[in-house]
Tab-separated table of C-alpha atoms in Angstrom:
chain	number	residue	atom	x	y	z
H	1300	UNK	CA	3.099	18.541	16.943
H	1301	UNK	CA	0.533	18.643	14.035
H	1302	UNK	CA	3.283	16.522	11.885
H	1303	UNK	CA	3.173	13.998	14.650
H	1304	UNK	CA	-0.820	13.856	15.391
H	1305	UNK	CA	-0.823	13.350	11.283
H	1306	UNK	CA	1.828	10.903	10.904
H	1307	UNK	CA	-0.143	8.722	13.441
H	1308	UNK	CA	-3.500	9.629	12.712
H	1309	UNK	CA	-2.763	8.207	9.171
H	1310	UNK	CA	-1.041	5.074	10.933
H	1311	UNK	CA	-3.928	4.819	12.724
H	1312	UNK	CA	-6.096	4.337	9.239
H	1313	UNK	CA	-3.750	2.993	7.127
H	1314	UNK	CA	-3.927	-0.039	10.055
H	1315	UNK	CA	-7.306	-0.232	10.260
H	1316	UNK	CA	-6.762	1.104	14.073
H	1317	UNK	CA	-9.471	3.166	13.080
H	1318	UNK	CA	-11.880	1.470	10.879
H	1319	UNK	CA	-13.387	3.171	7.595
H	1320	UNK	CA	-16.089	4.691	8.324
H	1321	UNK	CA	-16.098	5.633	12.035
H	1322	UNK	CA	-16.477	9.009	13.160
H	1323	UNK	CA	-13.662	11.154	14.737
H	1324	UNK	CA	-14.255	13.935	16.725
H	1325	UNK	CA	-11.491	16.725	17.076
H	1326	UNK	CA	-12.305	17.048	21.090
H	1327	UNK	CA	-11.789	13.420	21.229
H	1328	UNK	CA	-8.806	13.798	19.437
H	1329	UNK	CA	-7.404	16.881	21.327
H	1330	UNK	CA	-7.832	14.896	24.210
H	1331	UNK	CA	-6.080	11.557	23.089
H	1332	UNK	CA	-2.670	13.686	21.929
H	1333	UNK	CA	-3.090	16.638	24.964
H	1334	UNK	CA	-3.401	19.548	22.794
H	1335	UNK	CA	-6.118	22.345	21.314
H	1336	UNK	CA	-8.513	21.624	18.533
H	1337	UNK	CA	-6.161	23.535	16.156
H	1338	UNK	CA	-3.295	20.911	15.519
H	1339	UNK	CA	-5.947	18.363	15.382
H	1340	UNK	CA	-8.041	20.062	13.020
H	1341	UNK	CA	-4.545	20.650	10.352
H	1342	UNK	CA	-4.038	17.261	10.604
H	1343	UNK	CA	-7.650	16.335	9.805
H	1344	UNK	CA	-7.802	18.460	7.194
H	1345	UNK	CA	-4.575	17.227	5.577
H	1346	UNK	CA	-5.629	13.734	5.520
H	1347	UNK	CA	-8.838	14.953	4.068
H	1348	UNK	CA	-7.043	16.191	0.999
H	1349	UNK	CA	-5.218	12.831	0.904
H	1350	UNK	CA	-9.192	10.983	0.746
H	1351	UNK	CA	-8.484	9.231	3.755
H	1352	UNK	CA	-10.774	11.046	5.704
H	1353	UNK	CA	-14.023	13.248	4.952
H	1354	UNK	CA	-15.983	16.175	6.821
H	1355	UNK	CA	-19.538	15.511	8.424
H	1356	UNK	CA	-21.703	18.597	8.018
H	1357	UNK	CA	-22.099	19.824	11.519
H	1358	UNK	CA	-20.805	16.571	13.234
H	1359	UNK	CA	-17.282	16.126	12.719
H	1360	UNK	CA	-15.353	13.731	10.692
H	1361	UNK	CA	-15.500	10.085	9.023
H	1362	UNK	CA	-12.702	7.954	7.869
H	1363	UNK	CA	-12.875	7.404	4.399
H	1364	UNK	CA	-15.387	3.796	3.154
H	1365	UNK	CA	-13.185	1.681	0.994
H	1366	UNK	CA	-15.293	1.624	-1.929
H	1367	UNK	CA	-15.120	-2.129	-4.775
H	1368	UNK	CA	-14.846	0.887	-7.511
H	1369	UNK	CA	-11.433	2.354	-5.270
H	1370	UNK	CA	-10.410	-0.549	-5.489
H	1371	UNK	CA	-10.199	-1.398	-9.247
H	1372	UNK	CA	-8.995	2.084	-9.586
H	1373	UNK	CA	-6.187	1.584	-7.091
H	1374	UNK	CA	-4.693	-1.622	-9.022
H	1375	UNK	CA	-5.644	0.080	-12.497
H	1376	UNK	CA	-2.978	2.354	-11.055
H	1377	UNK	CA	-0.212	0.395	-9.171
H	1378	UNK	CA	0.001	-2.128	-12.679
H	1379	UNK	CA	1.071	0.618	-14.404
H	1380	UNK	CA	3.348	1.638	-11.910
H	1381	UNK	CA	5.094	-1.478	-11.404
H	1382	UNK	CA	5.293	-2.377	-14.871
H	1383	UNK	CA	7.086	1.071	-15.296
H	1384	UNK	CA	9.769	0.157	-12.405
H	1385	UNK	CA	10.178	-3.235	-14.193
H	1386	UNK	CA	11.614	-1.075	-17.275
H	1387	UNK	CA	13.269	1.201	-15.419
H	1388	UNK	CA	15.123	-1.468	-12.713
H	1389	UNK	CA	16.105	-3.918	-15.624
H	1390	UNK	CA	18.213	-0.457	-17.182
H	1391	UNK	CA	19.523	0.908	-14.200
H	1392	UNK	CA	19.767	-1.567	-11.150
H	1393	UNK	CA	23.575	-3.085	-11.135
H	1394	UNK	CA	23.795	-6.688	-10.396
H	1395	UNK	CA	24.791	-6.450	-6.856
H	1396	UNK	CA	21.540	-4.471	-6.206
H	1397	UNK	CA	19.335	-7.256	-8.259
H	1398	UNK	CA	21.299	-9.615	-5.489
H	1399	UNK	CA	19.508	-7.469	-2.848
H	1400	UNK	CA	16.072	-9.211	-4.179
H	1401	UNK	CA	16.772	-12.735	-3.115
H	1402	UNK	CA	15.818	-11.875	0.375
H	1403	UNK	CA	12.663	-11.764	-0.875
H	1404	UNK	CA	12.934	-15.303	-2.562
H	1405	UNK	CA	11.105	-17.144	0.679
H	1406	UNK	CA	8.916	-15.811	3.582
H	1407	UNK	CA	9.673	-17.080	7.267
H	1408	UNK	CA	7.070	-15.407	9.429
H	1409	UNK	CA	9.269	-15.178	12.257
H	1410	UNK	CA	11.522	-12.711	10.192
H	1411	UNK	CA	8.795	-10.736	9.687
H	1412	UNK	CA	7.422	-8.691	12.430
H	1413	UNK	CA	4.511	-7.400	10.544
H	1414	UNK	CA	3.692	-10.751	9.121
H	1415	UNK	CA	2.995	-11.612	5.580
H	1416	UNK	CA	1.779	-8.089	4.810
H	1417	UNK	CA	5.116	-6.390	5.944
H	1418	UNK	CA	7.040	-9.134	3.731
H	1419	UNK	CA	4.870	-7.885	0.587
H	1420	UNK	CA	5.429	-4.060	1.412
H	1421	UNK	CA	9.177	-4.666	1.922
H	1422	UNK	CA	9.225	-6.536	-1.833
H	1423	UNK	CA	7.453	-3.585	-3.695
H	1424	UNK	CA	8.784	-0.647	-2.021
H	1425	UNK	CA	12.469	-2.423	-2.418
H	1426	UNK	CA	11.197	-2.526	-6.537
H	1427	UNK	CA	10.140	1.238	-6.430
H	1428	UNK	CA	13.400	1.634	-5.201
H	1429	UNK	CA	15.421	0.479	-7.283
H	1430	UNK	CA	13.633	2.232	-10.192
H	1431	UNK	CA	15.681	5.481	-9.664
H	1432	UNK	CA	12.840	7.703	-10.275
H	1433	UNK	CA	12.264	9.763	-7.163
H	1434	UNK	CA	8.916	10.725	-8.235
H	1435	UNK	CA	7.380	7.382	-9.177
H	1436	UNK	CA	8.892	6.064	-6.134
H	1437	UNK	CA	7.106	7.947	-4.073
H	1438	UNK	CA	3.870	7.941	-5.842
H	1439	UNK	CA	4.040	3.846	-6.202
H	1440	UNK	CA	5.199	4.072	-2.334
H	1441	UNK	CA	1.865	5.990	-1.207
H	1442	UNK	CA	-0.126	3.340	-2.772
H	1443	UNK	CA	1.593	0.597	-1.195
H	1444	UNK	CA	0.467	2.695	2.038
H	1445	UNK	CA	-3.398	3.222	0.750
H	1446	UNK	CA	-3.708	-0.239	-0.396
H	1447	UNK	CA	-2.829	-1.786	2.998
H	1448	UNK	CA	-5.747	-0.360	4.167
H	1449	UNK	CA	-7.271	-1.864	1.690
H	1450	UNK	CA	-5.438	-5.868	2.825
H	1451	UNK	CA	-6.423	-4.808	6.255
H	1452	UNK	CA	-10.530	-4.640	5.928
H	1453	UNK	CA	-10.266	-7.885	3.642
H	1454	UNK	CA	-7.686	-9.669	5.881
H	1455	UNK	CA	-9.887	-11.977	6.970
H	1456	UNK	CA	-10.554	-13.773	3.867
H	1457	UNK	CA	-7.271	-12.939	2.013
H	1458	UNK	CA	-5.957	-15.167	4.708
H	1459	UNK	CA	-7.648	-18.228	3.463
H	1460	UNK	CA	-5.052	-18.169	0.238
H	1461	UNK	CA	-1.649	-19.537	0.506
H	1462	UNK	CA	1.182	-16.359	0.952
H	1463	UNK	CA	3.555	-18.668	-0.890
H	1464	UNK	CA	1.468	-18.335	-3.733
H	1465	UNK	CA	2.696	-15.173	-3.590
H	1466	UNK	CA	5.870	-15.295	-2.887
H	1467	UNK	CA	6.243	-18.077	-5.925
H	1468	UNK	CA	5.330	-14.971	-8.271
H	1469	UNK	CA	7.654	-12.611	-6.579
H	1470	UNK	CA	10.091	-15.420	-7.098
H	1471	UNK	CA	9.225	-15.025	-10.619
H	1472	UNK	CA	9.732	-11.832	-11.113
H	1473	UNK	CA	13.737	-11.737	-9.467
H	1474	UNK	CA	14.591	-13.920	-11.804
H	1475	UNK	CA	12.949	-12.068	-15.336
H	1476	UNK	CA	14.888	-9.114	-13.339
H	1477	UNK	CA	17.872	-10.480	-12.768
H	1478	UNK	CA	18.203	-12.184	-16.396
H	1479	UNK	CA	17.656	-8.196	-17.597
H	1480	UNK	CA	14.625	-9.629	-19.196
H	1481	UNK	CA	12.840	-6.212	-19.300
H	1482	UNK	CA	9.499	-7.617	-21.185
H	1483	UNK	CA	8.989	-10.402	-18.667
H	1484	UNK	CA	9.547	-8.899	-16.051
H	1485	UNK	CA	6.957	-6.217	-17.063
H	1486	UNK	CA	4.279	-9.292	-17.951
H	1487	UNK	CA	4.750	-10.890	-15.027
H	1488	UNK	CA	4.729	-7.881	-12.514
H	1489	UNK	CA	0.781	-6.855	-14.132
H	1490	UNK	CA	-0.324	-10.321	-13.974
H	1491	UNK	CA	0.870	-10.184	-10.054
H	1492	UNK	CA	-0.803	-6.749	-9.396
H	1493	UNK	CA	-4.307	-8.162	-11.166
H	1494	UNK	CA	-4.373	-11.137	-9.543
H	1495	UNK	CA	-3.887	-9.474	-6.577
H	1496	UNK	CA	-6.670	-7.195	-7.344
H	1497	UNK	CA	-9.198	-9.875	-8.118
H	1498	UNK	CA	-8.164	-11.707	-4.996
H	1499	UNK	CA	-8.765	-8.283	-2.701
H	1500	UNK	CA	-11.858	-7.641	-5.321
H	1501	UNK	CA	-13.825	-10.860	-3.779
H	1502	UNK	CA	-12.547	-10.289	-0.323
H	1503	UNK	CA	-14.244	-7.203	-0.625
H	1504	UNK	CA	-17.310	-7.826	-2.485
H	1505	UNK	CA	-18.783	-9.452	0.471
H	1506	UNK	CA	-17.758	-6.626	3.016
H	1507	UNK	CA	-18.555	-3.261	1.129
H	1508	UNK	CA	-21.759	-2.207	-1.387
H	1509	UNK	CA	-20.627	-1.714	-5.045
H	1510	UNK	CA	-19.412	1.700	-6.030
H	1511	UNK	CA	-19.726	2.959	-2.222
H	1512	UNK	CA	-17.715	5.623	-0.950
């Protein structure tokens, strides 16, 4: 029971279901899921060592602001990830799993449940995948998760950009793959994570205070 009220109490934030920076309350909470305050409170306190949610003095709890300087961080981060699975994929990915990446080649939304968002997650968890590194998979595959928190509160204005954009430089980087052109592919997968990042960046800048947490 306390993996389940965490597994969608993080849903729950990772969706913007709960917005950053509302209050929970573990009565509230105990309530919603039909259980005492102690399973609620484990789960709380596990995704406050994740930074997804912090403790109120006296009053309870707060999901976690998404701060501009969290942010840069964030993509700091997940360009040196990817360029690391760019390495690693163009060594040890056989050609029939390169094949795998066409899918990713065009974006229908109708095959995508989730919309443009789950089309993106599918394409970099797929690469993180394929890197055969069990630990930078799953470290590059809890960002993905953080950062679509991150799409989420800017969704609004990423929306005004054109996804195939996107899925031009995803396009881009199947083929430096799939050529086993390991430098490229590493080029082209940080320009895609910063552009990203400045895209999100001014989404942001008009929704959050600089350097707030």
């Amino acid at each position: 029971m306390r993996e389940q009220i965490y597994e969608q109490l993080r849903a729950d934030i990772l969706n913007c279901r709960i917005a950053p920076g509302a209050e929970i309350r573990e009565g509230e909470l105990a309530l919603r899921f039909g259980v005492s305050k102690s399973p609620v409170r484990d789960a709380l306190m596990h995704l406050q060592r994740e930074g997804l949610v912090q403790t109120l003095p006296r009053q309870g709890y707060r999901v976690a602001s998404v701060s501009l300087a969290d942010v840069d961080d964030m993509f700091h981060l997940r360009a040196a990830l990817e360029r690391a699975c760019m390495e690693r994929i163009v060594r040890h990915a056989d050609d029939e799993q390169l094949r795998t990446l066409d899918r990713f080649r065009r974006f229908e939304p109708a095959e995508w449940s989730g919309g443009f968002i789950a089309y993106n997650r599918a394409f970099h968890r797929t690469l993180a995948e394929l890197a055969r590194n069990a630990r930078m998979r799953d470290h590059l595959t809890d960002l993905i998760d953080q950062m679509e928190r991150v799409v989420r509160v800017s969704v609004a204005n990423v929306k005004e950009g054109d996804p195939q954009t996107v899925v031009r430089e995803h396009g881009a980087m199947i083929d430096a793959l799939q050529a086993r052109d390991g430098r490229r592919a590493e080029r082209l997968a940080e320009r895609h994570i910063a552009t990203a990042g400045k895209r999100v960046q001014t989404a942001l800048s008009r929704l959050v205070v600089p350097g707030r947490t």
